[in-house]
Tab-separated table of C-alpha atoms in Angstrom:
chain	number	residue	atom	x	y	z
A	1	MET	CA	-14.548	8.434	-20.093
A	2	ALA	CA	-14.248	11.949	-19.043
A	3	THR	CA	-10.370	13.225	-19.116
A	4	ILE	CA	-8.478	15.426	-17.029
A	5	VAL	CA	-8.477	18.091	-19.536
A	6	GLU	CA	-12.264	18.417	-19.581
A	7	VAL	CA	-12.366	18.446	-15.758
A	8	ALA	CA	-9.938	21.331	-15.968
A	9	ARG	CA	-11.603	23.323	-18.765
A	10	MET	CA	-15.509	22.986	-16.788
A	11	ALA	CA	-13.488	24.231	-13.659
A	12	GLY	CA	-11.525	26.434	-15.558
A	13	VAL	CA	-8.209	26.070	-14.067
A	14	SER	CA	-5.158	23.823	-15.442
A	15	THR	CA	-4.642	20.255	-15.510
A	16	SER	CA	-1.891	20.491	-12.799
A	17	THR	CA	-4.302	22.090	-10.723
A	18	VAL	CA	-6.764	19.340	-10.925
A	19	SER	CA	-3.825	16.964	-10.469
A	20	HIS	CA	-2.888	18.525	-7.230
A	21	VAL	CA	-6.514	18.320	-5.787
A	22	LEU	CA	-6.653	14.623	-6.704
A	23	ASN	CA	-3.479	13.934	-5.187
A	24	GLY	CA	-2.878	16.432	-2.240
A	25	THR	CA	0.722	17.026	-3.578
A	26	ARG	CA	0.478	21.175	-3.505
A	27	PRO	CA	-2.408	23.198	-1.733
A	28	VAL	CA	-5.139	24.358	-3.500
A	29	ARG	CA	-7.638	27.366	-2.458
A	30	PRO	CA	-10.876	25.981	-1.053
A	31	ALA	CA	-13.020	27.974	-3.695
A	32	THR	CA	-10.802	26.438	-6.421
A	33	ARG	CA	-10.801	23.001	-5.002
A	34	LYS	CA	-14.606	23.276	-4.874
A	35	ARG	CA	-14.948	24.072	-8.363
A	36	VAL	CA	-12.563	21.087	-9.344
A	37	ALA	CA	-14.623	18.804	-7.071
A	38	ALA	CA	-17.898	20.002	-8.802
A	39	ALA	CA	-16.335	19.362	-12.238
A	40	ILE	CA	-15.198	15.769	-11.403
A	41	GLU	CA	-18.768	14.874	-10.001
A	42	LYS	CA	-20.426	16.688	-13.152
A	43	THR	CA	-18.246	15.199	-15.575
A	44	GLY	CA	-17.971	11.300	-13.753
A	45	TYR	CA	-14.103	11.493	-13.930
A	46	ARG	CA	-12.095	8.763	-12.674
A	47	GLN	CA	-8.412	8.798	-12.045
A	48	ASP	CA	-6.920	5.788	-14.365
A	49	ALA	CA	-4.887	3.908	-11.030
A	50	VAL	CA	-2.614	2.149	-13.547
A	51	ALA	CA	-1.230	5.235	-15.457
A	52	ARG	CA	-1.057	7.167	-11.996
A	53	ALA	CA	1.003	4.022	-10.737
A	54	MET	CA	3.097	4.399	-13.965
A	55	ARG	CA	3.809	8.068	-13.628
A	56	ARG	CA	4.474	7.718	-9.729
A	57	SER	CA	6.611	4.397	-10.130
A	58	ARG	CA	4.372	3.471	-7.053
A	59	THR	CA	1.202	1.260	-6.735
A	60	ASP	CA	0.421	2.351	-3.214
A	61	SER	CA	-0.378	-1.853	-2.677
A	62	ILE	CA	1.993	-4.600	-0.913
A	63	GLY	CA	1.587	-8.060	-1.709
A	64	LEU	CA	1.678	-11.050	0.981
A	65	VAL	CA	1.833	-14.792	0.230
A	66	VAL	CA	1.055	-16.953	3.090
A	67	SER	CA	1.729	-20.531	3.323
A	68	ASP	CA	-2.161	-21.824	5.125
A	69	ALA	CA	-4.029	-19.053	5.188
A	70	GLY	CA	-6.856	-21.278	6.803
A	71	GLU	CA	-4.441	-21.899	10.028
A	72	PRO	CA	-5.053	-19.530	12.770
A	73	ALA	CA	-1.753	-18.378	13.768
A	74	PHE	CA	-1.709	-17.343	9.844
A	75	ALA	CA	-5.081	-15.958	9.738
A	76	GLU	CA	-4.145	-13.474	12.524
A	77	MET	CA	-0.948	-12.709	10.850
A	78	VAL	CA	-2.871	-11.638	7.721
A	79	HIS	CA	-5.200	-9.363	10.090
A	80	GLY	CA	-2.098	-7.566	11.424
A	81	VAL	CA	-0.771	-7.227	7.736
A	82	GLU	CA	-3.822	-5.691	6.627
A	83	HIS	CA	-4.535	-3.623	9.665
A	84	ALA	CA	-0.786	-1.814	9.334
A	85	ALA	CA	-0.881	-1.636	5.356
A	86	ALA	CA	-4.673	0.006	5.767
A	87	ALA	CA	-3.235	2.457	8.459
A	88	ARG	CA	-0.537	3.702	5.742
A	89	GLY	CA	-3.200	3.792	3.186
A	90	LEU	CA	-2.026	0.944	1.141
A	91	THR	CA	-3.778	-2.088	-0.397
A	92	LEU	CA	-3.076	-5.266	0.377
A	93	VAL	CA	-3.186	-8.151	-2.306
A	94	LEU	CA	-3.255	-11.620	-0.795
A	95	ALA	CA	-2.360	-15.096	-2.189
A	96	ASN	CA	-2.089	-18.561	-0.372
A	97	SER	CA	0.434	-21.087	-1.456
A	98	ALA	CA	-1.174	-24.014	0.301
A	99	GLU	CA	2.385	-25.257	1.334
A	100	ASP	CA	2.754	-26.094	-2.463
A	101	PRO	CA	5.734	-24.932	-3.885
A	102	GLU	CA	4.685	-24.614	-7.338
A	103	ARG	CA	1.962	-22.412	-6.602
A	104	GLU	CA	3.997	-20.170	-4.529
A	105	GLU	CA	6.405	-19.166	-7.332
A	106	ARG	CA	3.364	-18.368	-9.188
A	107	ALA	CA	1.475	-16.658	-6.516
A	108	VAL	CA	4.972	-14.481	-6.126
A	109	SER	CA	5.654	-13.758	-10.021
A	110	THR	CA	1.988	-12.622	-10.016
A	111	LEU	CA	2.153	-10.063	-7.118
A	112	LEU	CA	5.731	-8.933	-8.709
A	113	ALA	CA	4.084	-8.645	-12.000
A	114	ARG	CA	1.324	-6.383	-10.594
A	115	ARG	CA	4.084	-4.254	-9.417
A	116	VAL	CA	3.247	-4.349	-5.573
A	117	ASP	CA	5.762	-1.755	-3.738
A	118	GLY	CA	6.680	-4.777	-1.754
A	119	LEU	CA	6.128	-8.271	-0.739
A	120	ILE	CA	5.674	-9.958	2.354
A	121	LEU	CA	6.442	-13.591	2.260
A	122	ALA	CA	5.805	-16.861	4.643
A	123	HIS	CA	7.685	-19.512	2.479
A	124	CYS	CA	6.066	-23.201	2.383
A	125	ALA	CA	7.415	-25.913	3.071
A	126	GLY	CA	9.891	-27.075	0.851
A	127	SER	CA	10.099	-23.624	-1.114
A	128	GLY	CA	12.070	-24.263	-4.152
A	129	ARG	CA	14.844	-22.484	-5.859
A	130	ALA	CA	12.393	-20.964	-8.219
A	131	VAL	CA	10.947	-18.409	-5.937
A	132	SER	CA	14.620	-17.412	-4.485
A	133	THR	CA	15.837	-17.169	-8.388
A	134	ARG	CA	12.883	-14.970	-8.900
A	135	LEU	CA	13.124	-12.600	-5.752
A	136	ASP	CA	16.705	-12.049	-6.733
A	137	ALA	CA	15.831	-11.339	-10.176
A	138	ASP	CA	13.576	-8.504	-9.132
A	139	ASP	CA	15.712	-6.607	-6.472
A	140	THR	CA	14.074	-3.461	-6.619
A	141	ARG	CA	11.276	-4.656	-4.836
A	142	PRO	CA	11.852	-5.172	-0.869
A	143	VAL	CA	10.933	-8.700	0.625
A	144	VAL	CA	10.031	-9.300	4.024
A	145	LEU	CA	10.132	-12.924	5.405
A	146	LEU	CA	7.235	-13.456	7.758
A	147	ASP	CA	7.101	-16.405	10.622
A	148	ARG	CA	9.289	-18.604	8.479
A	149	VAL	CA	12.726	-17.138	9.048
A	150	PHE	CA	16.462	-18.416	7.724
A	151	ASP	CA	19.636	-17.889	9.205
A	152	GLY	CA	22.124	-15.704	6.575
A	153	SER	CA	18.814	-14.323	4.923
A	154	PRO	CA	19.159	-11.383	2.575
A	155	HIS	CA	15.839	-9.994	3.575
A	156	ASP	CA	14.529	-8.335	6.384
A	157	GLN	CA	12.367	-10.896	8.678
A	158	VAL	CA	9.997	-11.144	11.697
A	159	GLY	CA	9.592	-14.434	13.475
A	160	ALA	CA	8.748	-15.822	16.969
A	161	ASP	CA	11.259	-16.724	19.670
A	162	ASN	CA	10.396	-20.642	19.011
A	163	ARG	CA	13.247	-22.276	20.348
A	164	GLU	CA	13.517	-20.343	23.662
A	165	THR	CA	10.226	-20.580	24.073
A	166	MET	CA	9.771	-24.533	23.752
A	167	ARG	CA	12.512	-24.550	26.190
A	168	ARG	CA	10.828	-22.536	28.555
A	169	LEU	CA	7.891	-25.114	28.108
A	170	VAL	CA	9.767	-28.293	28.528
A	171	THR	CA	11.841	-26.691	31.392
A	172	HIS	CA	8.530	-25.908	33.605
A	173	LEU	CA	6.998	-29.838	32.617
A	174	ARG	CA	10.150	-31.082	33.940
A	175	GLY	CA	9.813	-29.051	36.912
A	176	ALA	CA	6.349	-30.805	37.413
A	177	GLY	CA	7.881	-34.350	36.989
A	178	HIS	CA	7.474	-35.113	33.534
A	179	ARG	CA	10.576	-37.166	31.917
A	180	ARG	CA	9.091	-39.011	29.156
A	181	PHE	CA	7.469	-36.755	26.316
A	182	LEU	CA	5.784	-37.386	23.085
A	183	LEU	CA	6.850	-34.380	21.009
A	184	VAL	CA	4.867	-34.097	17.699
A	185	ALA	CA	7.557	-32.278	16.064
A	186	GLY	CA	6.322	-32.407	12.288
A	187	ASP	CA	7.769	-31.388	8.777
A	188	GLN	CA	11.502	-30.257	9.422
A	189	ARG	CA	11.660	-28.192	6.735
A	190	VAL	CA	9.588	-25.600	8.359
A	191	PRO	CA	12.075	-23.465	10.175
A	192	THR	CA	9.282	-22.609	12.909
A	193	LEU	CA	8.745	-26.577	13.546
A	194	ALA	CA	12.315	-27.095	13.362
A	195	GLU	CA	13.255	-24.412	16.020
A	196	ARG	CA	10.881	-25.847	18.436
A	197	ARG	CA	12.283	-29.097	17.950
A	198	GLN	CA	15.755	-27.820	18.903
A	199	GLY	CA	14.171	-26.043	21.917
A	200	PHE	CA	12.883	-29.372	23.181
A	201	ARG	CA	16.421	-30.992	22.968
A	202	ASP	CA	17.794	-28.120	24.598
A	203	ALA	CA	15.619	-28.392	27.345
A	204	VAL	CA	16.264	-32.460	27.883
A	205	PRO	CA	19.326	-33.507	29.164
A	206	ASP	CA	21.398	-35.773	26.730
A	207	SER	CA	21.087	-38.666	29.128
A	208	GLU	CA	17.328	-38.474	28.893
A	209	LEU	CA	17.010	-38.096	25.130
A	210	GLY	CA	17.099	-41.671	24.195
A	211	GLU	CA	13.517	-42.027	26.571
A	212	GLN	CA	11.832	-39.504	24.207
A	213	THR	CA	9.564	-40.182	21.065
A	214	ILE	CA	9.795	-37.208	18.400
A	215	VAL	CA	7.472	-37.790	15.525
A	216	ASP	CA	8.910	-35.609	12.376
A	217	ALA	CA	6.960	-36.955	9.868
A	218	VAL	CA	5.734	-34.920	6.758
A	219	ASP	CA	2.452	-35.796	5.717
A	220	THR	CA	-0.445	-35.928	8.029
A	221	ALA	CA	-1.092	-39.420	7.820
A	222	SER	CA	2.207	-40.648	8.745
A	223	VAL	CA	2.312	-38.280	11.638
A	224	ARG	CA	-1.096	-39.611	12.592
A	225	ALA	CA	0.369	-43.559	12.251
A	226	HIS	CA	3.491	-42.601	14.444
A	227	VAL	CA	1.774	-40.801	17.143
A	228	ALA	CA	-0.855	-43.398	17.428
A	229	ALA	CA	1.947	-46.133	17.639
A	230	ALA	CA	3.546	-44.114	20.476
A	231	LEU	CA	0.757	-43.585	22.484
A	232	ARG	CA	0.231	-47.387	22.074
A	233	SER	CA	3.582	-48.398	23.302
A	234	GLY	CA	2.986	-46.116	26.385
A	235	GLY	CA	5.572	-44.464	28.534
A	236	ALA	CA	4.974	-40.987	27.773
A	237	THR	CA	3.623	-38.665	30.639
A	238	CYS	CA	2.992	-35.570	28.124
A	239	VAL	CA	2.248	-35.067	24.707
A	240	ILE	CA	3.332	-31.643	22.908
A	241	ALA	CA	2.300	-30.393	19.593
A	242	CYS	CA	4.176	-28.104	17.628
A	243	SER	CA	1.070	-26.650	15.974
A	244	THR	CA	-2.354	-26.287	15.580
A	245	PRO	CA	-2.744	-28.780	12.605
A	246	LEU	CA	-0.127	-30.889	14.550
A	247	ALA	CA	-2.439	-30.607	17.716
A	248	VAL	CA	-5.500	-31.903	16.018
A	249	VAL	CA	-4.038	-34.877	15.077
A	250	GLY	CA	-2.536	-35.576	18.639
A	251	LEU	CA	-6.109	-34.906	19.975
A	252	GLU	CA	-7.844	-37.228	17.623
A	253	CYS	CA	-5.465	-40.052	18.392
A	254	LEU	CA	-6.007	-39.577	22.182
A	255	ARG	CA	-9.619	-39.760	21.639
A	256	ASP	CA	-9.213	-42.787	19.486
A	257	ALA	CA	-7.187	-44.554	21.796
A	258	GLY	CA	-9.407	-43.672	24.622
A	259	ILE	CA	-6.606	-41.602	26.491
A	260	ALA	CA	-8.321	-38.934	29.024
A	261	THR	CA	-6.525	-35.357	29.148
A	262	PRO	CA	-5.286	-34.699	31.767
A	263	GLU	CA	-6.369	-37.674	33.610
A	264	GLN	CA	-3.954	-40.121	31.938
A	265	ILE	CA	-1.754	-38.063	30.089
A	266	ALA	CA	-0.450	-34.169	29.834
A	267	PHE	CA	-1.069	-32.104	26.842
A	268	ALA	CA	0.509	-28.784	25.666
A	269	ALA	CA	0.275	-27.284	21.954
A	270	PHE	CA	2.053	-24.480	20.192
A	271	ASP	CA	-0.548	-21.601	18.251
A	272	GLY	CA	-3.759	-22.879	19.445
A	273	PHE	CA	-7.336	-22.382	18.561
A	274	SER	CA	-9.908	-20.115	18.298
A	275	HIS	CA	-12.115	-19.570	21.391
A	276	SER	CA	-9.827	-22.017	23.368
A	277	ASP	CA	-11.804	-21.320	26.362
A	278	LEU	CA	-14.484	-23.642	24.982
A	279	PHE	CA	-12.256	-26.553	25.289
A	280	ARG	CA	-12.302	-29.210	28.423
A	281	PRO	CA	-9.692	-29.224	29.450
A	282	THR	CA	-8.594	-25.871	28.695
A	283	ILE	CA	-5.473	-26.545	26.791
A	284	THR	CA	-1.916	-25.515	27.873
A	285	THR	CA	-0.819	-23.152	24.804
A	286	VAL	CA	2.467	-21.377	23.222
A	287	ARG	CA	0.581	-18.349	21.535
A	288	GLN	CA	2.106	-16.260	19.051
A	289	PRO	CA	2.242	-12.743	18.639
A	290	ALA	CA	0.565	-13.469	15.214
A	291	PHE	CA	-1.558	-9.880	14.656
A	292	GLU	CA	1.685	-8.193	15.983
A	293	MET	CA	4.130	-10.033	13.753
A	294	GLY	CA	1.858	-9.034	10.680
A	295	GLU	CA	2.149	-5.322	11.947
A	296	ALA	CA	6.023	-5.739	12.181
A	297	ALA	CA	6.320	-7.194	9.073
A	298	VAL	CA	4.822	-3.873	7.654
A	299	SER	CA	6.718	-1.807	9.101
A	300	LEU	CA	9.922	-3.351	8.108
A	301	LEU	CA	8.799	-3.160	4.576
A	302	MET	CA	8.104	0.307	4.850
A	303	ASP	CA	11.700	0.900	6.510
A	304	ARG	CA	12.944	-0.762	3.647
A	305	ILE	CA	11.388	1.236	0.927
A	306	ALA	CA	12.459	4.619	2.751
A	307	SER	CA	15.953	3.061	2.931
A	308	PRO	CA	16.803	0.395	0.772
A	309	GLU	CA	20.735	0.291	1.403
A	310	ALA	CA	20.102	-0.493	4.974
A	311	SER	CA	21.363	-3.841	6.662
A	312	PRO	CA	18.824	-6.469	7.065
A	313	ARG	CA	17.273	-6.867	10.227
A	314	THR	CA	15.420	-10.063	11.826
A	315	LEU	CA	13.155	-9.398	14.666
A	316	ARG	CA	11.940	-12.157	17.020
A	317	LEU	CA	8.858	-11.654	19.062
A	318	ASN	CA	8.002	-13.100	22.255
A	319	GLN	CA	5.631	-15.810	22.700
A	320	ARG	CA	3.173	-16.231	25.296
A	321	LEU	CA	3.194	-19.220	27.590
A	322	GLU	CA	-0.357	-20.114	28.837
A	323	LEU	CA	-0.301	-22.931	31.259
A	324	ARG	CA	-4.110	-24.643	31.637
A	325	GLU	CA	-5.734	-27.518	32.670
A	326	SER	CA	-4.357	-29.831	30.301
A	327	THR	CA	-0.959	-29.984	31.919
A	328	GLU	CA	-1.354	-28.408	35.525
A	329	ASP	CA	-4.491	-30.751	36.482
A	330	TYR	CA	-2.256	-33.691	35.340
A	331	ARG	CA	-0.579	-35.567	38.512
A	332	VAL	CA	2.837	-37.382	37.214
A	333	PRO	CA	2.773	-40.821	38.799
A	334	GLU	CA	5.672	-41.707	41.583
A	335	VAL	CA	6.454	-44.784	40.000
A	336	ASP	CA	6.243	-45.515	35.744
A	337	ALA	CA	2.862	-46.693	35.122
A	338	PRO	CA	2.106	-49.675	32.903
A	339	PRO	CA	1.809	-49.119	29.040
A	340	ILE	CA	-1.839	-48.092	28.067
A	341	SER	CA	-3.487	-50.716	26.255
């Protein structure tokens, strides 16, 4: 393997001049730059990225750990992070924890061992103490929490206005006459789902809370069983699913029960699906600014690298309420309908 000394000797310059050409650290005359470029090509010299990173104490890379890379909202966040990182000349190293705390801890440890310049983390449900301990032990690398944010976190964070947007959705549906809801709330260890559940409670008067059905089971099989049972008992005029996977379960249960949307029941979901215009009926959706959240996470990370002593910040981006046929074409009956058999 050719060395920088050989390149310098062939070009008739110092090794520091070769370094300036390679790294852009100081202006070099065009004629000299041309000789260095020719020598690099002739010798086949390649920089040792690891050695360069050690000299600079930077790797020009950032790590990203997401809890479910296959979920549409997280896929868009990944795209946002990658776009913002590439614009800054950074390499993105991606890991998927698949909602597994042990896998999350391994991913975080591996990325820190690779000496990424910073880490963006979307915690998995039930994230263990091991991850927090690992991050605390390596406080030289900045961390930004993405999507799933926590009160009192020592890290910068970016999330969505989950509680307020759920309140707006339910308030709209109540204005259309809905009084009995089936809320598919999901795993309450996930901050986004817990915030959406609280936003639902914010919008429903205390006197009516006893009439609502809230499914907050953890695993998919339990969610499906509880939703199916609630649909059999009847009474609800609207189903609200708090994430794309929960929406899938809700729609499957409606199909299996032979309940048509919006003719027999209204339906709304958070996060939504790709190519949602192909669904019939079109589905009322609360859309996360997922791409923008990814971009904002990178911006927070770069600000933290530049100002490590600044106070941590939490950003909340606004979600978009997209009203469509699945709720807007439903007509709430003037009298309570009998349970659906």
